[in-house]
Tab-separated table of C-alpha atoms in Angstrom:
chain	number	residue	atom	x	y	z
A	254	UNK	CA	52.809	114.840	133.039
A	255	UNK	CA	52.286	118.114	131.222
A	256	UNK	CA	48.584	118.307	130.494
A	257	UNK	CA	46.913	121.205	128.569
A	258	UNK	CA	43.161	122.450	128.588
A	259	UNK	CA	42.121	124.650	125.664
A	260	UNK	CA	39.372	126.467	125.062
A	261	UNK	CA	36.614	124.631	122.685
A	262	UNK	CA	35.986	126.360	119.662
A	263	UNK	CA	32.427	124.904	118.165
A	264	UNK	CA	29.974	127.334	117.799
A	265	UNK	CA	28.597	128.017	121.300
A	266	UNK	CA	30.668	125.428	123.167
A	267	UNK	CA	30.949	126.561	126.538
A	268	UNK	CA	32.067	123.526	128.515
A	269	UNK	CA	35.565	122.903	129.595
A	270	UNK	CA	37.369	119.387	129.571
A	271	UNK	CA	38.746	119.827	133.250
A	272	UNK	CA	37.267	121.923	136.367
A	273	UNK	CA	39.419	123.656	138.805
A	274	UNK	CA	38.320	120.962	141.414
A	275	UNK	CA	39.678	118.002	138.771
A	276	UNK	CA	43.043	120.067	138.205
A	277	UNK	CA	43.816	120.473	141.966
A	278	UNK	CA	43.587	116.214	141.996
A	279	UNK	CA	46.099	116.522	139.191
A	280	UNK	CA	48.264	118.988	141.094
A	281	UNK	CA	47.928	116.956	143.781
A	282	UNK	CA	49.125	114.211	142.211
A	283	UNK	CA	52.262	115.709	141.014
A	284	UNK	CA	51.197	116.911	137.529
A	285	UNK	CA	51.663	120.260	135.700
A	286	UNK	CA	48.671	121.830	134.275
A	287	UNK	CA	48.158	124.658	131.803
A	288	UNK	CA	44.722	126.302	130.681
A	289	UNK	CA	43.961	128.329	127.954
A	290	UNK	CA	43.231	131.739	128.984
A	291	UNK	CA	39.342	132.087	129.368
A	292	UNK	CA	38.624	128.487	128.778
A	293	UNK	CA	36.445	127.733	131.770
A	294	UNK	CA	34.357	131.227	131.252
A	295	UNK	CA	31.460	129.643	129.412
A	296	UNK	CA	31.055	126.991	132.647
A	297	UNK	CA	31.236	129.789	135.317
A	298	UNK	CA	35.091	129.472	135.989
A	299	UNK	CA	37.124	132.189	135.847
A	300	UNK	CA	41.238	131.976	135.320
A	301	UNK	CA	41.569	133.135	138.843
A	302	UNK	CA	39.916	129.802	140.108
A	303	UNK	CA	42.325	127.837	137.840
A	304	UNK	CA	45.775	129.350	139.243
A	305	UNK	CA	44.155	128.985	143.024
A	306	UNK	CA	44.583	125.565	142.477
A	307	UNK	CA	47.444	125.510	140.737
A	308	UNK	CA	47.397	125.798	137.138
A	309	UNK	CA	49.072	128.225	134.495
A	310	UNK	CA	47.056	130.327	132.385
A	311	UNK	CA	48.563	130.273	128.555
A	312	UNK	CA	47.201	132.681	126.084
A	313	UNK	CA	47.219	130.956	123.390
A	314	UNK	CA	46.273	127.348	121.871
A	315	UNK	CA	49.221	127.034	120.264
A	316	UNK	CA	51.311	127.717	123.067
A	317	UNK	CA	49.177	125.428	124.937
A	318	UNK	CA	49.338	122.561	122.850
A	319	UNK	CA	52.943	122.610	122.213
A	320	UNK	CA	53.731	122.541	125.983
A	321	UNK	CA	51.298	119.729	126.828
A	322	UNK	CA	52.153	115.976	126.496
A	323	UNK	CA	48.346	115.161	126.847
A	324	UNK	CA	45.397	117.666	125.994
A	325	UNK	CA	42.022	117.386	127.747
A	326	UNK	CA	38.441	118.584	125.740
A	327	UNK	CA	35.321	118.110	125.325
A	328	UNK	CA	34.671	118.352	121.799
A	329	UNK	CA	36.157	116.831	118.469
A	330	UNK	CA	39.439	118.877	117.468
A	331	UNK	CA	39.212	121.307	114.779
A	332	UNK	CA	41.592	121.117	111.356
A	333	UNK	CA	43.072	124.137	113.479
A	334	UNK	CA	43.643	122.115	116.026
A	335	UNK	CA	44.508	118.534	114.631
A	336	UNK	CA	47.539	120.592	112.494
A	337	UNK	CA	48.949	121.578	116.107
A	338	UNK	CA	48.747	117.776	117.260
A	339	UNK	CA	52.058	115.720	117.606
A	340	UNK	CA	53.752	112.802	117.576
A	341	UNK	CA	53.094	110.529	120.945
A	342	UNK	CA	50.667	113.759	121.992
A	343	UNK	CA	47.856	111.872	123.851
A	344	UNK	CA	44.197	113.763	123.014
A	345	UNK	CA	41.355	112.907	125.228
A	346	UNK	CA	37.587	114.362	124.365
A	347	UNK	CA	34.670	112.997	122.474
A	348	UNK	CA	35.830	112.364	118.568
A	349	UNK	CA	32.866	110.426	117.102
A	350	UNK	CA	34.978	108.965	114.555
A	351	UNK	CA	32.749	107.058	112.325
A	352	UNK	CA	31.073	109.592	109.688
A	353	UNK	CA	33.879	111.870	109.825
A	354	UNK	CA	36.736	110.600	107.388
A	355	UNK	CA	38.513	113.986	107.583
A	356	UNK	CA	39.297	113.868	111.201
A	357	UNK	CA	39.922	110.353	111.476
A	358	UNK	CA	42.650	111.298	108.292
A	359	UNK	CA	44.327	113.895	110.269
A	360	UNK	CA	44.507	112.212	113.250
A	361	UNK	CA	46.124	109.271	112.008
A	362	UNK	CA	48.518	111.617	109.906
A	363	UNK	CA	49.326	113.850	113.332
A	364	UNK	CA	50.577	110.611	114.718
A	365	UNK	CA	48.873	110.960	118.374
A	366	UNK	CA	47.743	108.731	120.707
A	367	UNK	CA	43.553	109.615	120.305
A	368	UNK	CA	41.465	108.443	122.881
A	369	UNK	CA	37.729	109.237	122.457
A	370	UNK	CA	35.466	109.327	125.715
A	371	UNK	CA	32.081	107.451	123.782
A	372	UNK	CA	33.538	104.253	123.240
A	373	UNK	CA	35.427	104.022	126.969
A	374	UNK	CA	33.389	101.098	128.428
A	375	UNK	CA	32.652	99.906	132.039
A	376	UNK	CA	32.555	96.385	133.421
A	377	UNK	CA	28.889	96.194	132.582
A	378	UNK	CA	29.516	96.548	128.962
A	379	UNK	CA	27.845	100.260	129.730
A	380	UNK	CA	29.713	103.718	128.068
A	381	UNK	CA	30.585	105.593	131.575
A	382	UNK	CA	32.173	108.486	129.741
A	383	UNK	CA	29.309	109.352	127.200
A	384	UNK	CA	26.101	108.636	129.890
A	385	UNK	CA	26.862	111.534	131.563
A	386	UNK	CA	26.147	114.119	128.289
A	387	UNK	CA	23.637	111.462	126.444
A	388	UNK	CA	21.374	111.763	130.098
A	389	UNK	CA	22.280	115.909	129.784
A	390	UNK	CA	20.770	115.369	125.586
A	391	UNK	CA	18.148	113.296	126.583
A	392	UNK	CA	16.692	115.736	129.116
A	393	UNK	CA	17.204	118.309	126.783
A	394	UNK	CA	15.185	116.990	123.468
A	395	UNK	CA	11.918	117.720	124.790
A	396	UNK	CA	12.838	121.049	126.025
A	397	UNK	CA	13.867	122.101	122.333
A	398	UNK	CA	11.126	119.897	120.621
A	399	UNK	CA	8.887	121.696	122.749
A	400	UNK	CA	10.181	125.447	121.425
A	401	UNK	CA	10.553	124.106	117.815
A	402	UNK	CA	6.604	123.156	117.570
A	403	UNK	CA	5.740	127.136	118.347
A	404	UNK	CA	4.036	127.931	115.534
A	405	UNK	CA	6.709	131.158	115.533
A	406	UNK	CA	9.462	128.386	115.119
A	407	UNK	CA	7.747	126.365	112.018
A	408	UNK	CA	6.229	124.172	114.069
A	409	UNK	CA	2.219	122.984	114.448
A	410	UNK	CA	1.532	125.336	116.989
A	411	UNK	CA	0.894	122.391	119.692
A	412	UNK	CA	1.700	122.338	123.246
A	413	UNK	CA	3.605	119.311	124.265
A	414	UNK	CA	0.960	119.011	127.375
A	415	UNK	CA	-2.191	119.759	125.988
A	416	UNK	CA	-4.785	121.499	128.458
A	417	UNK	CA	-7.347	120.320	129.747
A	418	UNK	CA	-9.949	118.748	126.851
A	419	UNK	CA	-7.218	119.186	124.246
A	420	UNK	CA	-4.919	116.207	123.582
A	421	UNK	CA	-0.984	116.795	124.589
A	422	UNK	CA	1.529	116.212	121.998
A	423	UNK	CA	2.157	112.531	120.819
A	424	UNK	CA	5.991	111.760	121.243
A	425	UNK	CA	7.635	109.163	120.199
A	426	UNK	CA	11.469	107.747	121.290
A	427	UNK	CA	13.664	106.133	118.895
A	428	UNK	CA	15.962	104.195	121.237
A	429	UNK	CA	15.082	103.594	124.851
A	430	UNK	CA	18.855	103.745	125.924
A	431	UNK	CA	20.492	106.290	128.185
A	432	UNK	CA	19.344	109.068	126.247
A	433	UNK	CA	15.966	107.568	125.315
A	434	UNK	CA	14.826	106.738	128.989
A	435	UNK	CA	16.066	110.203	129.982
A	436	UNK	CA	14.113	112.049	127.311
A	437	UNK	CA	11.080	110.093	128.430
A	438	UNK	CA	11.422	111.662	131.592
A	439	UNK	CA	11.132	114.881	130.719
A	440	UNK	CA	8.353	114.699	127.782
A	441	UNK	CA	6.365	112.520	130.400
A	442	UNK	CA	7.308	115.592	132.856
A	443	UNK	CA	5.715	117.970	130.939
A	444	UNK	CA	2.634	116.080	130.179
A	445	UNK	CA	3.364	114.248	126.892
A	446	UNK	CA	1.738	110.964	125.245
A	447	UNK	CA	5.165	109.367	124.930
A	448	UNK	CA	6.280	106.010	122.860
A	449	UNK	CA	9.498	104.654	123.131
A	450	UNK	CA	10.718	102.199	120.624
A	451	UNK	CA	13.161	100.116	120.949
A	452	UNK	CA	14.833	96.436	119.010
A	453	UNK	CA	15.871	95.130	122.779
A	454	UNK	CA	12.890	93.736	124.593
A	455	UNK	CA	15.239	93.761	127.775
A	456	UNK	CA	15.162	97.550	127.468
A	457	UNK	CA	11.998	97.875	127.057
A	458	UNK	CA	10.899	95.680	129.834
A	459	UNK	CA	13.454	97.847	132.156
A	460	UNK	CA	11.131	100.619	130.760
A	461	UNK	CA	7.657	99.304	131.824
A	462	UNK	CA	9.224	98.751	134.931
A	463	UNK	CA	11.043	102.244	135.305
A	464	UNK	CA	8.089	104.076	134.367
A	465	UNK	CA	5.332	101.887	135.690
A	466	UNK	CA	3.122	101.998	132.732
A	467	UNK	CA	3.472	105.852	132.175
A	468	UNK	CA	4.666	105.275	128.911
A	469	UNK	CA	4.180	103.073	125.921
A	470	UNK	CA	5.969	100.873	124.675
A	471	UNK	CA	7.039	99.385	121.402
A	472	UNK	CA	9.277	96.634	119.449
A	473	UNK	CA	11.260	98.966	116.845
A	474	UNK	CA	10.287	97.571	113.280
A	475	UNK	CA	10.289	99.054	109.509
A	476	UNK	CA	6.541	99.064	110.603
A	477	UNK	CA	6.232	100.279	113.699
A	478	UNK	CA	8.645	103.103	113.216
A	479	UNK	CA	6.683	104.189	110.064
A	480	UNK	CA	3.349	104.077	111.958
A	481	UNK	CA	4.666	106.247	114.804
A	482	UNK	CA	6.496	108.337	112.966
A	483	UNK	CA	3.208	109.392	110.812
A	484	UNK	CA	1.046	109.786	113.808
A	485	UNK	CA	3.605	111.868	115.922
A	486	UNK	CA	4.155	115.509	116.865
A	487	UNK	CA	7.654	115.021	118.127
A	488	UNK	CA	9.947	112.519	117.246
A	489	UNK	CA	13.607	111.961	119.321
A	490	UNK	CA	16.006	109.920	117.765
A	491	UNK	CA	18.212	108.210	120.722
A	492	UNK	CA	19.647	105.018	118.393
A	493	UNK	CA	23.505	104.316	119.359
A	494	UNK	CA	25.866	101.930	117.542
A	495	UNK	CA	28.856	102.097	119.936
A	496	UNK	CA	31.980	104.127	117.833
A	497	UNK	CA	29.894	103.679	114.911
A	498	UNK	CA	27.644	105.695	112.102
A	499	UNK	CA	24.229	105.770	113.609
A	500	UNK	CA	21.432	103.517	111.450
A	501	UNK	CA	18.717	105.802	109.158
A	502	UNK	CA	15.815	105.191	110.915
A	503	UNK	CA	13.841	107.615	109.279
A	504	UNK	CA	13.555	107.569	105.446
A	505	UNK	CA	12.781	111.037	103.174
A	506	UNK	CA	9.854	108.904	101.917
A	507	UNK	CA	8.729	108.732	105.683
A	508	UNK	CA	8.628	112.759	106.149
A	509	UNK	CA	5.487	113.173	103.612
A	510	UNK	CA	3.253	110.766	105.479
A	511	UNK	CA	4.016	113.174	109.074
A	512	UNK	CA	1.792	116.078	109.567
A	513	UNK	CA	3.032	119.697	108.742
A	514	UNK	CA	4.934	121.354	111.396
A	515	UNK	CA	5.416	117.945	113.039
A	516	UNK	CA	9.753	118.131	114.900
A	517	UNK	CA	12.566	115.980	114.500
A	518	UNK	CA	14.912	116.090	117.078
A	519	UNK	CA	18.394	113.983	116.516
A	520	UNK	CA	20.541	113.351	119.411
A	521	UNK	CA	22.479	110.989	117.409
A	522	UNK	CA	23.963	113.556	115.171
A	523	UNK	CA	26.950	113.295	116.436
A	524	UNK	CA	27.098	109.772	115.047
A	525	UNK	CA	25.659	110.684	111.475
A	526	UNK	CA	22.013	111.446	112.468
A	527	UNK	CA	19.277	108.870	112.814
A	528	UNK	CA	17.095	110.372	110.348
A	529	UNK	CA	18.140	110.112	106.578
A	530	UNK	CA	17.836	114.188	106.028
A	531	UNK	CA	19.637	115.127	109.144
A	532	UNK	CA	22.457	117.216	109.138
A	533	UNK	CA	23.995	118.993	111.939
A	534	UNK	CA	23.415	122.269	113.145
A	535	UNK	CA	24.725	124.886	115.770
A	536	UNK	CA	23.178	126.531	118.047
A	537	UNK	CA	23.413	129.886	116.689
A	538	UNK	CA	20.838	128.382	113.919
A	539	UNK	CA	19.674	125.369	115.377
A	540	UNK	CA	17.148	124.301	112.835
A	541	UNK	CA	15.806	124.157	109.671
A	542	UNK	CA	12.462	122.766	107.252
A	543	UNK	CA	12.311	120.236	104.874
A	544	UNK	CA	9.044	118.788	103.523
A	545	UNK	CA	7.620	120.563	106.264
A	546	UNK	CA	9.380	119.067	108.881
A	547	UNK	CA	11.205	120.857	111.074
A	548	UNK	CA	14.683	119.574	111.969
A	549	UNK	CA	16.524	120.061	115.225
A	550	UNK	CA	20.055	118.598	114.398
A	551	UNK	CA	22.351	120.506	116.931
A	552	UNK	CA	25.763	118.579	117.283
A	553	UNK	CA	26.701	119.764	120.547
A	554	UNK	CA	23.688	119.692	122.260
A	555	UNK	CA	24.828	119.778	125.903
A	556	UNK	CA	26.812	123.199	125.642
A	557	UNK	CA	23.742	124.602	126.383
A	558	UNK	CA	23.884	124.372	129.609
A	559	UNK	CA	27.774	124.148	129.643
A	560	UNK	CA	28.290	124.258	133.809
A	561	UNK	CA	25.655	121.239	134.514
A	562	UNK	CA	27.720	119.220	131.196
A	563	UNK	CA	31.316	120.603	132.633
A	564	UNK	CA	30.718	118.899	136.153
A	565	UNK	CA	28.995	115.905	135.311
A	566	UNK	CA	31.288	115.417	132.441
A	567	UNK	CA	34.146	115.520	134.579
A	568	UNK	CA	32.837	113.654	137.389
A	569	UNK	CA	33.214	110.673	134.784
A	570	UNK	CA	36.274	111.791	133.240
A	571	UNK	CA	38.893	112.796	136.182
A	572	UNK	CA	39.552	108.874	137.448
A	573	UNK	CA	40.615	107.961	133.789
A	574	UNK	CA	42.366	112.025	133.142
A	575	UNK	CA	44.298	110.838	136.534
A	576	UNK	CA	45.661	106.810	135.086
A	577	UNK	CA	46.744	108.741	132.224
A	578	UNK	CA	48.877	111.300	133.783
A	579	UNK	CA	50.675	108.796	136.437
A	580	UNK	CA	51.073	106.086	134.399
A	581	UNK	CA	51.146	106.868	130.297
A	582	UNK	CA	48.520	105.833	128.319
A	583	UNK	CA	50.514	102.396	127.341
A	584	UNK	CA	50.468	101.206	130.931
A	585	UNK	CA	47.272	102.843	131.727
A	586	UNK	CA	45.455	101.414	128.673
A	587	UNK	CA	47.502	98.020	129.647
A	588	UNK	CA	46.179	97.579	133.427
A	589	UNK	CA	42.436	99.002	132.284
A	590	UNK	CA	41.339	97.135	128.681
A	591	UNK	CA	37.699	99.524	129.451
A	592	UNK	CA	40.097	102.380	129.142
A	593	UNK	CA	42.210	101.174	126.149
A	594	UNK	CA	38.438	100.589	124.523
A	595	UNK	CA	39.072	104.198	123.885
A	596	UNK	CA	41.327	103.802	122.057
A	597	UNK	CA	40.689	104.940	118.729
A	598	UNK	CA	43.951	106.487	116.620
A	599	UNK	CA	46.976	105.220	118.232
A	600	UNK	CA	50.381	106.323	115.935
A	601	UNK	CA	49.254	106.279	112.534
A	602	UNK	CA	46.509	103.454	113.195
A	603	UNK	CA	42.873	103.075	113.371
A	604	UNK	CA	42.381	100.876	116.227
A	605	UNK	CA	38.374	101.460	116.518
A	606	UNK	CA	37.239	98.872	114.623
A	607	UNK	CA	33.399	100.313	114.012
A	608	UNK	CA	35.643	103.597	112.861
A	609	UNK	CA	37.652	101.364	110.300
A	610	UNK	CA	34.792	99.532	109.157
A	611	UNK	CA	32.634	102.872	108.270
A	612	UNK	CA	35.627	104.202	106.370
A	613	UNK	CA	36.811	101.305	104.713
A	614	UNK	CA	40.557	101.473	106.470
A	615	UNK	CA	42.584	98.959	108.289
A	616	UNK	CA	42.026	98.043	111.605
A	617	UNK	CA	44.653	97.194	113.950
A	618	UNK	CA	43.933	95.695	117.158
A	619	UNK	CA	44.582	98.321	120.128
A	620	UNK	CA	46.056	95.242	121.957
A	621	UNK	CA	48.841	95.145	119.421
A	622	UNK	CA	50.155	98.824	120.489
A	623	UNK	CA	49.733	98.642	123.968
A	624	UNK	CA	51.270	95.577	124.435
């Protein structure tokens, strides 16, 4: 198989869908693959790493994509990008489908075969293919809370771990999943009073367990998330519907009660946003203020530190990159029902059925096509 790997275009995306260690396995294996020139420069690899191990360097997307039968990312395909997609073409990367009716449109127009890494599942039920970046987001959140409550950044001028005789920061975790738990790690790291609430009590049992008390934790109600909320300095929201919008945890009404310069920080922006007045952000202007509030809403969170993402993005990625290749993504997706999970546009189709539902468009059974 022909497979192509362009550069990302989002605003400070510097990761790369394949490294040169994942395209000599495909080489390996029998494959062709092309790069876009300078694609793997924001993750520390140059073009002259790619062609050691086999690969052809095209200069152009176009060219690229018109050469490939399957193209590789990392992030959601621009309109730029979706207009160069074709029939049978299969597209691999993160999509996030759900509040996003004008990709989902031009995907199912382009008539490819889309196959979006965050709702890939594992045996366990678990989402192998988006751990890997929501552990990578999770790690991050109290890094940027902690620089967006500088009193130079809008924020109350409070150190997330206090000093000694002055309280640390009171943090509190919306979601105590893979992103959550991570997150807690890190604010606990630094020195934080952190709360993580969650609606499993399984989770948050694995919690008191994980973190031997360190932490607190909480049964996510209407109540408890409005009592937090007002009391906190930092608030993460790390909810995740699998392929779906993210719930609005966080009302408007809830912002007044919160102190002045108090953060919101929404990993699940990707989804929609957890908090009713998200909306996303870039990194070149990652935040802004309303009601006081300041919001971090970056949608590609992870491309910060695009080398750590690449590799442990692709460390997940390469066995399901390599099924595809040998054996088409009808037999692949056949022999692997965790991989044809991913499945979310398959020729003029929605067959994501959280993607359908948010957008109010027939669903149609992946089974159907693959069989």
């Amino acid at each position: 198989m022909k497979v192509g790997v362009p550069k990302e275009t989002k605003n400070h995306e510097y990761r790369v869908g394949l490294t040169p260690a994942s395209i000599q396995e495909l080489v390996t294996a029998g494959h062709e693959v092309f790069v876009e020139a300078g694609a793997g420069l924001g993750a520390g690899f140059s073009d002259e790493e790619y062609v050691r191990v086999g690969a052809v360097i095209i200069e152009n997307a176009s060219e690229l994509f018109a050469t490939s039968d399957m193209i590789v990312k990392v992030k959601e395909p621009s309109p730029k990008e979706r207009a160069m997609l074709r029939s049978d073409q299969v597209l691999f990367t993160y999509l996030h489908l759900a509040p996003d009716r004008p990709q989902t449109a031009d995907l199912v127009e382009s008539g490819a075969v889309c196959i979006a890494y965050e709702t890939v599942t594992s045996p366990s039920g678990a989402l192998p293919l988006l751990a890997p970046m929501s552990e990578v987001a999770g790690r991050l959140a109290p890094q940027v809370g902690a620089t967006a409550l500088q009193k130079a950044q809008g924020g109350r001028g409070v150190l997330l771990g206090g000093v000694p005789g002055v309280l640390p920061a009171k943090v509190v975790i919306l979601g105590g999943g893979v992103s959550g738990s991570h997150a807690a790690t890190i604010a606990l790291g630094m020195g934080a009073d952190v709360t993580v609430l969650d609606r499993s009590s399984d989770a948050l049992k694995r919690l008191e367990a994980r973190f031997e008390g360190r932490l607190k934790t909480l049964h996510a109600t209407r109540a408890t998330i409005e009592d937090q909320v007002q009391q906190s300095d930092l608030v993460i929201g790390a909810v995740l519907v699998p392929g779906a919008t993210a719930p609005r945890l966080v009302t408007r009404a809830m912002l007044g009660t919160m102190q002045k310069g108090s953060v919101l920080v929404d990993i699940s922006i990707d989804q929609g946003g957890c908090f009713e007045t998200s909306k996303p952000t870039t990194h070149d202007d990652p935040t802004y203020v309303l009601g006081g509030i300041v919001h971090y809403c970056v949608a590609n969170m992870p491309g910060a530190v695009a080398r750590t993402s690449t590799l442990a993005l692709n460390n997940a990625t390469l066995p399901f990159v390599l099924a595809l290749a040998t054996k088409g993504w009808r037999r692949a997706c056949f022999e692997d029902r965790h991989l044809m999970a991913g499945l979310n546009v398959v020729r003029n189709q929605v067959t994501c059925e959280p993607v359908a539902h948010a957008q109010n468009l027939k669903f149609v059974p992946a089974e159907r096509l693959v069989a």
